[in-house]
Coordinates of N, CA and C in Angstrom, one line a residue:
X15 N -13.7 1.1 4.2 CA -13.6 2.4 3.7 C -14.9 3.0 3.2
X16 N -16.0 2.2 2.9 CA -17.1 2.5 2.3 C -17.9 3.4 3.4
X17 N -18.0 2.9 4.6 CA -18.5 3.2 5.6 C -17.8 4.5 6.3
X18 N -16.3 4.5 6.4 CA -16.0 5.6 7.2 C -14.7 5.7 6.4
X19 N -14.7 6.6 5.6 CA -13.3 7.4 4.4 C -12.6 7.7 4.8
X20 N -13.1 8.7 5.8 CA -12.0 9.5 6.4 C -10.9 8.5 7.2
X21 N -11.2 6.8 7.6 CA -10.2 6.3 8.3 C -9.4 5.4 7.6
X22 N -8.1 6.3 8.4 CA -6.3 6.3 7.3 C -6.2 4.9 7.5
X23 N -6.3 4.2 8.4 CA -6.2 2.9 8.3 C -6.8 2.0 7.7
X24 N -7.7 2.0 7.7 CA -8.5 1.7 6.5 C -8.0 1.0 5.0
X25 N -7.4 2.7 4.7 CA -7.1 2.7 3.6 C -5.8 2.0 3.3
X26 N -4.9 2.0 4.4 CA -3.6 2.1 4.3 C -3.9 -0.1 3.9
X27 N -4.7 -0.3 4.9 CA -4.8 -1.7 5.0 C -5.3 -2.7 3.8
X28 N -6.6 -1.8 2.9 CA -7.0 -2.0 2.0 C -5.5 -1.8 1.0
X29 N -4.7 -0.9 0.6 CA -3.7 -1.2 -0.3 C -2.9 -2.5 0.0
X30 N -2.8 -2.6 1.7 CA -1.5 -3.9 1.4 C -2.4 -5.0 1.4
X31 N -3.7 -5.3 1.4 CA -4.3 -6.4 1.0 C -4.3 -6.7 -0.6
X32 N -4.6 -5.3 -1.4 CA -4.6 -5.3 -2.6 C -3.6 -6.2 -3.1
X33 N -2.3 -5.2 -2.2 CA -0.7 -5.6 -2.7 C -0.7 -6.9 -2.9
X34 N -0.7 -8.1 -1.2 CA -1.3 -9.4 -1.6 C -1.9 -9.9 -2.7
X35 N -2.6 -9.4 -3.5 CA -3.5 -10.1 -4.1 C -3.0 -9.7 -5.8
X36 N -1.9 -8.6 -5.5 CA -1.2 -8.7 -7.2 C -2.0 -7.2 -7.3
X37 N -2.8 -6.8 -7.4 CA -3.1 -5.3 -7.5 C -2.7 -4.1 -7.3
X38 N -1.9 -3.9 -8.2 CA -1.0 -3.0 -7.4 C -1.4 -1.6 -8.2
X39 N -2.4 -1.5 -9.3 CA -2.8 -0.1 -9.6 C -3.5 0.0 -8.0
X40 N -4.7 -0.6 -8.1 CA -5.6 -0.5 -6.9 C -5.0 -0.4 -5.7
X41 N -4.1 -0.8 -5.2 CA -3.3 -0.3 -3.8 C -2.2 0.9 -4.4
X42 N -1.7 1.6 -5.4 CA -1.6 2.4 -5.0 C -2.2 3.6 -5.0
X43 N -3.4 3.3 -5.6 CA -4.7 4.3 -5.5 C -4.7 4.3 -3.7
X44 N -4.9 3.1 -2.9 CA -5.6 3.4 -1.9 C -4.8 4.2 -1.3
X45 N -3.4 3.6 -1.1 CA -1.9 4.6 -0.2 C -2.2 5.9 -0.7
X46 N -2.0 6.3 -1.9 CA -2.8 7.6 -2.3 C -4.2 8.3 -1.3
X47 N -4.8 8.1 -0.9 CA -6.0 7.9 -0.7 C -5.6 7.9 0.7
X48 N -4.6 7.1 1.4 CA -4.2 7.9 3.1 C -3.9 8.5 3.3
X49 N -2.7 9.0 2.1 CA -1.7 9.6 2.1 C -2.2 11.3 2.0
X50 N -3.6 11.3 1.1 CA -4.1 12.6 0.9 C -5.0 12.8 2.4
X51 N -5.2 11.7 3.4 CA -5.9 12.2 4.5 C -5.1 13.0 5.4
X52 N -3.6 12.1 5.3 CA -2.9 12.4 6.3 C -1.2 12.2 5.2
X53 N -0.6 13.9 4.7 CA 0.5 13.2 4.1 C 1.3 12.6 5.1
X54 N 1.2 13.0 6.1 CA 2.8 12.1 7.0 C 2.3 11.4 7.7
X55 N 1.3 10.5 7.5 CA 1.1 9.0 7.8 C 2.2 8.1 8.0
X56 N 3.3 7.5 8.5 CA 3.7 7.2 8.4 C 4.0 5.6 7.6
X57 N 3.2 5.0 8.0 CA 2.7 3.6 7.3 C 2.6 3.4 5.8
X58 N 1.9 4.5 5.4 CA 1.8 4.6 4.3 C 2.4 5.4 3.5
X59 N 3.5 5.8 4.0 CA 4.7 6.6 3.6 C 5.4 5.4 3.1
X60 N 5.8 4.9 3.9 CA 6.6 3.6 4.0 C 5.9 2.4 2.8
X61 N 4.9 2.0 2.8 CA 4.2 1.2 2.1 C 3.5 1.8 0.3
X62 N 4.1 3.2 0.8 CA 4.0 4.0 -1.1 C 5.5 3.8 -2.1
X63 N 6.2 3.4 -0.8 CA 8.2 3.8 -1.3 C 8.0 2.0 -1.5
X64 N 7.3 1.2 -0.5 CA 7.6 -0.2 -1.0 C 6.8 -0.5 -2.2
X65 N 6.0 -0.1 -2.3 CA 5.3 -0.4 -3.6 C 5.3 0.3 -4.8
X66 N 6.4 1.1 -4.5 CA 7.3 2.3 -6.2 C 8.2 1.2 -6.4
X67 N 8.8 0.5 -5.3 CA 10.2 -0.2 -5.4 C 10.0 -1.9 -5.9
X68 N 8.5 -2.1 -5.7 CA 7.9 -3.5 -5.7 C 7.0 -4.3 -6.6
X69 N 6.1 -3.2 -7.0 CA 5.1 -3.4 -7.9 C 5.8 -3.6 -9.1
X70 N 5.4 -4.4 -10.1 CA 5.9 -4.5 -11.7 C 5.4 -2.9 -12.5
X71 N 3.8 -2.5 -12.3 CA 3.6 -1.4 -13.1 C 4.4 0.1 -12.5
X72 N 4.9 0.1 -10.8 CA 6.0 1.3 -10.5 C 6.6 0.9 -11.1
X73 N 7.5 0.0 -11.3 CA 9.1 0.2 -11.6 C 9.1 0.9 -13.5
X74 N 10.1 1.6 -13.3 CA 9.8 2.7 -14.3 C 10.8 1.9 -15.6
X75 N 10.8 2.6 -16.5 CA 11.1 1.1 -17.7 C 12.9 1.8 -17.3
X76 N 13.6 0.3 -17.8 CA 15.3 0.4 -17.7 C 15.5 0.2 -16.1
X77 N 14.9 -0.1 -14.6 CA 14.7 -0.5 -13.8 C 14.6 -1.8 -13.2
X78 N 15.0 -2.7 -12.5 CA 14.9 -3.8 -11.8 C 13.8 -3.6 -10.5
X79 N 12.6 -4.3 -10.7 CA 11.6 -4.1 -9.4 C 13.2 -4.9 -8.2
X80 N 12.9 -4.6 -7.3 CA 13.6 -5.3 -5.9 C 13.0 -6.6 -5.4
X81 N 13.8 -7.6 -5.5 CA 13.2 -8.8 -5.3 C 13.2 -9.2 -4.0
X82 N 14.2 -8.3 -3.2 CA 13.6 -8.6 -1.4 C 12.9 -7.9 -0.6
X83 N 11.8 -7.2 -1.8 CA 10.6 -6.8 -0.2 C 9.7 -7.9 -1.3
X84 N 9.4 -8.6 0.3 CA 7.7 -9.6 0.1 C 6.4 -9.0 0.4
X85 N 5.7 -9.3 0.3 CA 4.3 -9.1 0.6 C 4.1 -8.7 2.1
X86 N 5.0 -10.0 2.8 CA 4.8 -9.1 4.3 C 5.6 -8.2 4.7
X87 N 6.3 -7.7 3.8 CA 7.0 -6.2 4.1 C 6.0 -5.4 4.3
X88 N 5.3 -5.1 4.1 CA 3.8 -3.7 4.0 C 3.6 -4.0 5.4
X89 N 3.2 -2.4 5.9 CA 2.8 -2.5 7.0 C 1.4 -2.2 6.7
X90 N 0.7 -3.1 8.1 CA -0.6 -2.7 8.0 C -1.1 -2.3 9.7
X91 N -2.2 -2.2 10.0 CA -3.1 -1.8 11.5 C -3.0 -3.1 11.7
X92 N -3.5 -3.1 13.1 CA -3.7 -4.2 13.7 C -5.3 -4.6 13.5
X93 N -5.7 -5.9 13.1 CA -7.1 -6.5 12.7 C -7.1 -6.5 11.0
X94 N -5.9 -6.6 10.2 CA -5.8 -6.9 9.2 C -5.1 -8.8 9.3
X95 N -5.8 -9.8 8.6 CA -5.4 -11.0 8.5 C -4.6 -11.6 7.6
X96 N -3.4 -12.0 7.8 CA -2.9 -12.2 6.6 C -3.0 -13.8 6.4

């Protein structure tokens, strides 16, 4: 993303790596961050609603995070390694 911003994949891919890695302010900064290139992205439409529903700091207080999306629920581009 450093190199070329403008691309949504990118960004989308950088959040679900974050996601992986427990970061979940920082990925959803990045979905933000597609989502403002392109709102109807679809990927990251999808990967904003899993990580409201996933992340410990979404889930809003008196809430249960959802314990069946994993990590490889998120979608990403193709040339992301998990």
């Amino acid at each position: 993303v450093k190199y070329r911003p403008h691309y949504l994949a990118a960004w989308n891919n950088m959040a679900a790596a974050l996601w992986y890695l427990g970061r979940y302010k920082l990925a959803r900064k990045s979905v933000q961050q597609a989502l403002a290139l392109n709102p109807s992205y679809k990927p990251a439409l999808k990967n904003a609603k899993l990580l409201e529903r996933s992340a410990p700091r979404a889930t809003p207080p008196g809430k249960k995070r959802d314990p069946k999306i994993k990590p490889d629920t998120v979608i990403t581009e193709p040339g992301l390694q998990r």
